[in-house]
Short mmCIF file of C-alpha atoms in Angstrom, two decimals:
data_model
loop_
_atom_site.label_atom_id
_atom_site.label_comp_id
_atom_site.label_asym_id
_atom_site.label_seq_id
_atom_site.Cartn_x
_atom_site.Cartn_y
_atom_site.Cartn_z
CA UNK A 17 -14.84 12.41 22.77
CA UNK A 18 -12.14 14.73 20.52
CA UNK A 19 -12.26 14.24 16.99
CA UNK A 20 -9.78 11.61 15.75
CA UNK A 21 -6.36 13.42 14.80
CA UNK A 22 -4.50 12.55 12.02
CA UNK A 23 -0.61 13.85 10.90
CA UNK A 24 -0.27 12.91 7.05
CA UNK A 25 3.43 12.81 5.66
CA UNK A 26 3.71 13.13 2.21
CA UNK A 27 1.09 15.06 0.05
CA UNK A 28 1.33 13.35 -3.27
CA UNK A 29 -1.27 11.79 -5.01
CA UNK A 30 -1.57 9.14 -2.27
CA UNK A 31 -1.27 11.59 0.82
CA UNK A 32 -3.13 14.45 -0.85
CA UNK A 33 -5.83 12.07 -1.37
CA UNK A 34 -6.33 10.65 1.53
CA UNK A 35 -5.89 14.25 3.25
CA UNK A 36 -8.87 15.08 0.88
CA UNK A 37 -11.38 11.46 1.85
CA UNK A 38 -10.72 12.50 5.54
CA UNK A 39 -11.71 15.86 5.00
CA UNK A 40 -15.03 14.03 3.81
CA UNK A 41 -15.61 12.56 7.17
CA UNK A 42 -16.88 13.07 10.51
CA UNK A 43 -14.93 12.79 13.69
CA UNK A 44 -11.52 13.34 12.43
CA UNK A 45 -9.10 16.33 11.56
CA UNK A 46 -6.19 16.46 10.43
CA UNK A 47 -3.90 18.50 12.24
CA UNK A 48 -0.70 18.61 10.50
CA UNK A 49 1.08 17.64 7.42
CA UNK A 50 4.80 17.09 6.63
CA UNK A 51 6.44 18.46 3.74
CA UNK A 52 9.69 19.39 2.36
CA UNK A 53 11.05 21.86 -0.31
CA UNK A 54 9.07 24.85 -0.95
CA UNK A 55 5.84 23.50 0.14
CA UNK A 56 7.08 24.20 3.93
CA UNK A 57 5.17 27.20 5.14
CA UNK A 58 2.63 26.77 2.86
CA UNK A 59 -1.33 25.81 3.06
CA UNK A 60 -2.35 22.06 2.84
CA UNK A 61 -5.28 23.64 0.66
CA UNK A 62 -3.04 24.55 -1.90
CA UNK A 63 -2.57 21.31 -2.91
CA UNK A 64 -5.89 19.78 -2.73
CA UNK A 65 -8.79 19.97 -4.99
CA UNK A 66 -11.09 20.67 -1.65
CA UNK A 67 -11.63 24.22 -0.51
CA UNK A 68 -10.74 25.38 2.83
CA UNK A 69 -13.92 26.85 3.82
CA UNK A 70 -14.97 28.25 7.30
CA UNK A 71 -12.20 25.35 8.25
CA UNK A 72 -8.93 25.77 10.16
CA UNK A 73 -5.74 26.52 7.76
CA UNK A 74 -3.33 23.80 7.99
CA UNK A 75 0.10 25.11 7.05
CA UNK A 76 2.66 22.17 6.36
CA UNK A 77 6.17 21.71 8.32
CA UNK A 78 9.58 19.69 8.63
CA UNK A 79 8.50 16.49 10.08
CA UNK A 80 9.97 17.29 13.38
CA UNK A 81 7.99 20.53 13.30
CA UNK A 82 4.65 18.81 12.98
CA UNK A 83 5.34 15.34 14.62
CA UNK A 84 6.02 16.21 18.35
CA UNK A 85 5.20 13.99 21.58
CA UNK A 86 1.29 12.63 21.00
CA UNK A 87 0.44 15.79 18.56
CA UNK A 88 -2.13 13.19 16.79
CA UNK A 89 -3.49 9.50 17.23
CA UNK A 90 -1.79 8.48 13.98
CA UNK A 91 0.32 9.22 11.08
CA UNK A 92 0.05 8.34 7.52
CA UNK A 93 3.23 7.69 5.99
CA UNK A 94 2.77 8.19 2.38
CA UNK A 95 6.29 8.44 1.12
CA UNK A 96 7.97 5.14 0.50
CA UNK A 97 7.63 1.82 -0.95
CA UNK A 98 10.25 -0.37 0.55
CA UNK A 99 10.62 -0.98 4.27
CA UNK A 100 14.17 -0.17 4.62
CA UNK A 101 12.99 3.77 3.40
CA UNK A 102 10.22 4.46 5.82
CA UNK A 103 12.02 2.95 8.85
CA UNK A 104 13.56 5.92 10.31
CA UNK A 105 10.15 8.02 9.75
CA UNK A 106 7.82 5.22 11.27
CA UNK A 107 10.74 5.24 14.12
CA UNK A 108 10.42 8.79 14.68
CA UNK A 109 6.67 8.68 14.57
CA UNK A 110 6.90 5.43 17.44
CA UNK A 111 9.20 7.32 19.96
CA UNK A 112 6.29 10.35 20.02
CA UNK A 113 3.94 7.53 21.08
CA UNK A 114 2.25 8.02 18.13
CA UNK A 115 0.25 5.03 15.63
CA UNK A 116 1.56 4.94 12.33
CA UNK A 117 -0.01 3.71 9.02
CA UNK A 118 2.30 3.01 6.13
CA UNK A 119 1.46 3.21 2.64
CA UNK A 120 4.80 1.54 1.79
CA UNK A 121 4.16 -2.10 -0.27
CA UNK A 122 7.20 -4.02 1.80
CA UNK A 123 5.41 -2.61 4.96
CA UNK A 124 2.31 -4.53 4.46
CA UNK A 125 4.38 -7.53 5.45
CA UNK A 126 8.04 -6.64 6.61
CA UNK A 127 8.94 -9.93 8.31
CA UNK A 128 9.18 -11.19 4.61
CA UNK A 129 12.19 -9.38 3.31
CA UNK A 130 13.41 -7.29 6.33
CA UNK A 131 12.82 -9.51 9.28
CA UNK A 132 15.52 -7.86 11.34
CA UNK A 133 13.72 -4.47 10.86
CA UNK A 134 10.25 -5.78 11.58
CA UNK A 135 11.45 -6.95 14.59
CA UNK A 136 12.75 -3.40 15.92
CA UNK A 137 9.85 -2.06 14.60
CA UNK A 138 7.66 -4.21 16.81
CA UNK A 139 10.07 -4.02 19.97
CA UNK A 140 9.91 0.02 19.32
CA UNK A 141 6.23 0.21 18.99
CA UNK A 142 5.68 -2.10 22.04
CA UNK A 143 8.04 0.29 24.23
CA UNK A 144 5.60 3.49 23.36
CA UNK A 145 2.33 1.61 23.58
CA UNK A 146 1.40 2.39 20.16
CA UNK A 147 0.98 0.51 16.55
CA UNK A 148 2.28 0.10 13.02
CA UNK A 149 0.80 -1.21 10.01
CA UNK A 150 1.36 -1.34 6.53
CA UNK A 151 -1.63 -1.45 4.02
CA UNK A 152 -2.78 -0.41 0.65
CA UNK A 153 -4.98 -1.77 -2.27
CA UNK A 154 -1.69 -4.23 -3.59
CA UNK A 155 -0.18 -5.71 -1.03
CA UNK A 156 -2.62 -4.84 1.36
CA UNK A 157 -6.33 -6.32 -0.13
CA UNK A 158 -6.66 -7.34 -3.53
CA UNK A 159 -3.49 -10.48 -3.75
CA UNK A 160 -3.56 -11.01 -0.26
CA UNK A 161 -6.51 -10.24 2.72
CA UNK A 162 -9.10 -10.82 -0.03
CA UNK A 163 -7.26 -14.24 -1.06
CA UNK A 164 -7.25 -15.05 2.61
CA UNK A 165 -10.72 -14.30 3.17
CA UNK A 166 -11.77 -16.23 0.69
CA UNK A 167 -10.42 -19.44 2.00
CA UNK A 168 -12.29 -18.97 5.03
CA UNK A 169 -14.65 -21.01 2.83
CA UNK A 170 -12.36 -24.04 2.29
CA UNK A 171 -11.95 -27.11 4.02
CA UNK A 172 -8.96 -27.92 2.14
CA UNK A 173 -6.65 -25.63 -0.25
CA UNK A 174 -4.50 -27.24 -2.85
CA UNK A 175 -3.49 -24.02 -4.97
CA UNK A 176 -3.76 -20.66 -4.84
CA UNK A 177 -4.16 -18.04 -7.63
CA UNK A 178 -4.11 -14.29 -8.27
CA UNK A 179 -4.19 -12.00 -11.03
CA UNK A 180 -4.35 -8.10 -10.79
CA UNK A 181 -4.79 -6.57 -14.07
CA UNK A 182 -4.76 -2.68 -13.68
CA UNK A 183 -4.46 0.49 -14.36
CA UNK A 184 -1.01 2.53 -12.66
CA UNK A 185 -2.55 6.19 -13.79
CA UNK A 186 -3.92 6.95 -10.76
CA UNK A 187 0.00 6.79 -8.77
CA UNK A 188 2.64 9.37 -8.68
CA UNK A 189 6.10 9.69 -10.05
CA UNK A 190 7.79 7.17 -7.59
CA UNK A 191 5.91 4.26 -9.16
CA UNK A 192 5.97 5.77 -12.61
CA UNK A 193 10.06 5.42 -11.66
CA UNK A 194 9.66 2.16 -10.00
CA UNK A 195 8.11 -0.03 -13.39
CA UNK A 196 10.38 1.74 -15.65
CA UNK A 197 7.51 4.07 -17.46
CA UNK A 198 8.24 6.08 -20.36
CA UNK A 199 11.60 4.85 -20.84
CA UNK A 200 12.87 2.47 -23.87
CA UNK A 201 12.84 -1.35 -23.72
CA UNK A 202 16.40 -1.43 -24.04
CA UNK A 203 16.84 1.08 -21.16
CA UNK A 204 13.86 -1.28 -19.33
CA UNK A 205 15.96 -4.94 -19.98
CA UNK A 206 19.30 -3.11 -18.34
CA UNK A 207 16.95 -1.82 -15.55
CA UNK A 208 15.88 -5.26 -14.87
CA UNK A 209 19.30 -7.02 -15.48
CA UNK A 210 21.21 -4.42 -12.93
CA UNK A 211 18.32 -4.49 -10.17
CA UNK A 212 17.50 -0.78 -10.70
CA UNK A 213 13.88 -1.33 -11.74
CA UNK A 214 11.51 -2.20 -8.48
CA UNK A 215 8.44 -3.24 -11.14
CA UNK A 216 5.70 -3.88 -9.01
CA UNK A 217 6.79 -4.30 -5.12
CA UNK A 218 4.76 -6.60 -2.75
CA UNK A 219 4.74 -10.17 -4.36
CA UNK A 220 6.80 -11.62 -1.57
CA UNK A 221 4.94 -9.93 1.21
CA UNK A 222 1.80 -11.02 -0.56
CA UNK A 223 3.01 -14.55 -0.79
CA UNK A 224 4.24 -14.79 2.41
CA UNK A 225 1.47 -12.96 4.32
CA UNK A 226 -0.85 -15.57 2.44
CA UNK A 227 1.58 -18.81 3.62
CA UNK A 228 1.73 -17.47 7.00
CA UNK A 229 -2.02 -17.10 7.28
CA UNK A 230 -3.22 -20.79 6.40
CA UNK A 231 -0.19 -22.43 7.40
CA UNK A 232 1.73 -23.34 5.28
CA UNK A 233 5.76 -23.21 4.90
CA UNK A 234 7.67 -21.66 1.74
CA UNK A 235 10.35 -23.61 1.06
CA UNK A 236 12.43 -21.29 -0.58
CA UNK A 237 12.35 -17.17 -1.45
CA UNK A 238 9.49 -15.82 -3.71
CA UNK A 239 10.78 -16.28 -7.33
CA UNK A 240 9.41 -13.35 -9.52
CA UNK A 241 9.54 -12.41 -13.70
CA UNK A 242 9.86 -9.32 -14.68
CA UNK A 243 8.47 -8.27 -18.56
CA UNK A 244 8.04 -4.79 -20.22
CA UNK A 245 4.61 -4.20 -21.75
CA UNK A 246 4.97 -2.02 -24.72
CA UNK A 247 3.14 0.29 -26.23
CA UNK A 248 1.90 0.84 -29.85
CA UNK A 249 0.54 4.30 -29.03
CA UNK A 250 1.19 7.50 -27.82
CA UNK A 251 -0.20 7.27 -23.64
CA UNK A 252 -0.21 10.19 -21.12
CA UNK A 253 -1.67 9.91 -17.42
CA UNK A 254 -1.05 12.82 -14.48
CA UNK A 255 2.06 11.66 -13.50
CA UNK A 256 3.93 9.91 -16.70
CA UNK A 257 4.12 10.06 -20.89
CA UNK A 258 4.74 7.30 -23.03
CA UNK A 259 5.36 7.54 -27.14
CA UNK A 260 5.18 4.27 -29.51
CA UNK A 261 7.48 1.73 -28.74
CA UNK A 262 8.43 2.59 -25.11
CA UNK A 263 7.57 1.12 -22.17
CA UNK A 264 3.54 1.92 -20.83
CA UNK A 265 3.96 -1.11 -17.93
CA UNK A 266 5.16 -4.20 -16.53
CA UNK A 267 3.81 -7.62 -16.50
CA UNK A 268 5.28 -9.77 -13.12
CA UNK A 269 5.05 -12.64 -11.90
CA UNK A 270 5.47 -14.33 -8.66
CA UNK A 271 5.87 -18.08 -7.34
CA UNK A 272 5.35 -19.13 -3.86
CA UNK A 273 6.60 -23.31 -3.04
CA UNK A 274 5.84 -25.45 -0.27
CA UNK A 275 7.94 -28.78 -0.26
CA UNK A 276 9.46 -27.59 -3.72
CA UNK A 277 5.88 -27.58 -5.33
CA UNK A 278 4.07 -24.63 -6.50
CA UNK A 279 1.28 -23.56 -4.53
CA UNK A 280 0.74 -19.67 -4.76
CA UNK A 281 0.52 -18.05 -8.20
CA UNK A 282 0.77 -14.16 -8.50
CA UNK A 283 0.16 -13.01 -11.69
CA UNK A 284 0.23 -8.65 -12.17
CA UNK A 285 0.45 -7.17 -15.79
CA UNK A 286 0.14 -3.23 -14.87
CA UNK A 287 0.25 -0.38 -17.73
CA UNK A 288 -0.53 3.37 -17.84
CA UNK A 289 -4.33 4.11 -19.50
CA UNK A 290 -4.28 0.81 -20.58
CA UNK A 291 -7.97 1.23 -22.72
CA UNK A 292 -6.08 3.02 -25.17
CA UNK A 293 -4.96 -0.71 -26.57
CA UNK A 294 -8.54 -2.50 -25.54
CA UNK A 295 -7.14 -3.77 -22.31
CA UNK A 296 -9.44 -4.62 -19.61
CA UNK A 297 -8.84 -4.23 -15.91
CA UNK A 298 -9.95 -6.84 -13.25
CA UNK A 299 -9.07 -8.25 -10.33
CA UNK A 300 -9.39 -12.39 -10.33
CA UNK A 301 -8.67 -15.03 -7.07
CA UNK A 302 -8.56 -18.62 -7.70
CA UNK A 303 -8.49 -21.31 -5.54
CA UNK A 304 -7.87 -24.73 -6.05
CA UNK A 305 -9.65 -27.05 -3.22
CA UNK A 306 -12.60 -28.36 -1.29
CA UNK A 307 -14.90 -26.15 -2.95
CA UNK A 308 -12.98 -24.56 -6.03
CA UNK A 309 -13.56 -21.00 -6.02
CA UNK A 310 -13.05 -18.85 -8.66
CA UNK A 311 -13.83 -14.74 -8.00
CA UNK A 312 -14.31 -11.96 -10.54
CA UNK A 313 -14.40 -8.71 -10.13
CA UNK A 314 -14.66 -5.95 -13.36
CA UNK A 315 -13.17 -3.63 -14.26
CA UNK A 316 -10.03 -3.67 -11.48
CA UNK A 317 -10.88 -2.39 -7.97
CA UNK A 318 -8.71 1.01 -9.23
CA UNK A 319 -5.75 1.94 -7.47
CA UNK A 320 -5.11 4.62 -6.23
CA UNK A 321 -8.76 5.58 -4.57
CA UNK A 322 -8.16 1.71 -3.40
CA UNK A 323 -4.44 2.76 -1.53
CA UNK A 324 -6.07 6.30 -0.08
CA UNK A 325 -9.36 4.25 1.08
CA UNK A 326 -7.05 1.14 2.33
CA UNK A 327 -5.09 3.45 4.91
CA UNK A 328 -7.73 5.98 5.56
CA UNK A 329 -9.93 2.93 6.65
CA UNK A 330 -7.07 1.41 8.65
CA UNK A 331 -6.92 4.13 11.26
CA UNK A 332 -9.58 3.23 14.19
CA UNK A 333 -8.02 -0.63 13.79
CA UNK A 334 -4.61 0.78 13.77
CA UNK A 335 -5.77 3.01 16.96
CA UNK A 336 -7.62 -0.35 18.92
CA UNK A 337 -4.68 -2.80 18.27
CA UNK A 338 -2.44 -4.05 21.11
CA UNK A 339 0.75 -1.97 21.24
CA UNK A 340 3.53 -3.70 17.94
CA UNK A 341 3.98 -4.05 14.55
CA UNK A 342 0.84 -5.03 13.01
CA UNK A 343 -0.41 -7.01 9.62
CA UNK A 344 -3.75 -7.00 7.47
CA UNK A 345 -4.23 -10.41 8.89
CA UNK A 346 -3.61 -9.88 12.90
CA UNK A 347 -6.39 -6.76 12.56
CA UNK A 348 -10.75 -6.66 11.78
CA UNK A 349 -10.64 -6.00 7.48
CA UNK A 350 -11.28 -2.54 7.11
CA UNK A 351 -14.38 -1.39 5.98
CA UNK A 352 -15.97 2.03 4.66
CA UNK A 353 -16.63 4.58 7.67
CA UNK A 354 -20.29 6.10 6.94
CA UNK A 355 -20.87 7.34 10.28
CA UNK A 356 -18.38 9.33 13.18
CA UNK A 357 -15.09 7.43 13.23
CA UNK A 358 -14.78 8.11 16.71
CA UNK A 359 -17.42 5.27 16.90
CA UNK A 360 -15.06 3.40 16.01
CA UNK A 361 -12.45 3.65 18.87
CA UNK A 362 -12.74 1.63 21.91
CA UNK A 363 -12.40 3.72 24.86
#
């Protein structure tokens, strides 16, 4: 069987990663990536932190360069967080009868704030026989599949919690943009006021993918909080800066009601190298039911290896599915390829 081949749009810190964790594995190449700018025409090593070796160059292109009719088995989109974005790429990427995975956060549950676009996404992916699905480490795992999972365990479930405490050094600019880092407080309240600052995207998919999946009906839209976290010291990751007194995160919060009560709890403060102030990461589910069960994990499950692992992962599901838009809970939870992912694909 031919090696698994892969098309990866965007090579940012998400796509350049992931580029570099397939490069770590066996039965799959990558055999294109899309740029733009002046990184058209040049080497996909030139980016990454992994040599090229005895392997075959990969020079990057204009998407409609690289993405022609069944040139791979799937592309990661790594270029967008909100649905509306990414929909003419994934639609570009469905009419070449090609499987898309999306590292957008609205994708990892569209139907929840862009039904009408979830639906065309689906009808389009259904008329080329291929799949799309949206996953990452938040939405994607940590606030939603792993919440999900756990209530396998329940007989009943009366409320449901979860709190994400983390790190955002590991992510590029577009999120540094998106929760308002580096800029004043002032400059952050406007932000928030005006709609301009995204904060952290994926509480209603998250609440809604988690509703959906045991059953039970929101009565109303996913209410959310939005709060700056400041910082008392000078911070600096890859991608952002922050002096004294600006903004180094943002603490959300999201609500989730059935029948008017309060019955899913997301709870997300998010910061830049937040050890510098003695914060400590961690990733915590709580459920309230027949058993109670409270999970743990420390320090945070980190991001951004969590996103490039998350897709990566994805691909041989993504590749099996029935033709249509897909979710973390209609597909098997991913799981760490150790051996030839073409093991992995039903023939």
């Amino acid at each position: 069987m031919e090696n698994v081949k892969v098309i990866i749009w965007g090579l940012g810190a998400m796509g350049g990663g992931m580029a570099e964790m397939l490069l770590k594995k066996q039965g799959v190449e990558i055999v294109g990536v899309v740029g733009r700018g002046k990184k058209i025409g040049t080497s996909m090593y030139d980016y990454l932190s992994v040599e090229r070796g005895d392997r075959p160059d990969v020079v990057m292109g204009a998407y409609d360069e690289v993405i022609t009719e069944k040139a791979a088995d799937v592309v990661l989109i790594c270029t967008d967080s909100f649905t509306k974005n990414a929909f003419e790429k994934i639609k570009f990427c469905l009419e070449k009868k090609i499987n898309v995975v999306s590292s957008a956060e609205e994708m990892a549950y569209p139907q929840a704030q862009e039904p009408e676009l979830a639906k065309e996404m689906d009808k389009i992916a259904k008329q080329n026989g291929v799949t799309v699905v949206g996953t990452g480490i938040n939405p994607g795992l940590m606030m939603d599949l792993l919440v999900v999972a756990l209530t396998g365990a329940c007989e009943e479930v009366e409320h449901l919690t979860a709190r994400r405490v983390n790190s955002l050094s590991p992510f590029g600019p577009a999120v540094m943009e998106e929760q308002g880092i580096g800029i004043t407080v002032d400059a952050f309240n406007k932000g928030v006021e005006e709609g301009t600052l995204a904060g952290h995207v994926g509480f209603s998919e998250s609440v809604n993918m988690i509703a959906d999946a045991i059953g039970w009906k929101l009565s109303d839209q996913v209410k959310q909080s939005m709060e700056p976290i400041v910082s008392n010291v000078y911070r600096k990751s890859p991608y952002a800066e922050v002096q004294a007194g600006d903004v180094a995160g943002c603490a959300m919060k999201g609500y989730g009601y059935v029948d008017g009560e309060l019955k899913i709890e997301m709870d997300h403060p998010q910061q830049i190298e937040p050890e510098l102030e003695g914060v400590h990461t961690g990733d915590y589910i709580i459920i309230k039911g027949t058993p109670d069960i409270s999970m743990a994990i420390n320090p945070e499950v980190p991001g951004g290896i969590g996103t490039i692992a998350m897709c990566v992962n994805t691909i041989p599901h993504a590749i099996n599915a029935r033709p249509g838009l897909k979710t973390m809970i209609d597909l098997p939870v991913p799981r760490a390829i150790m051996g030839d992912m073409r093991d992995l694909i039903e023939r």
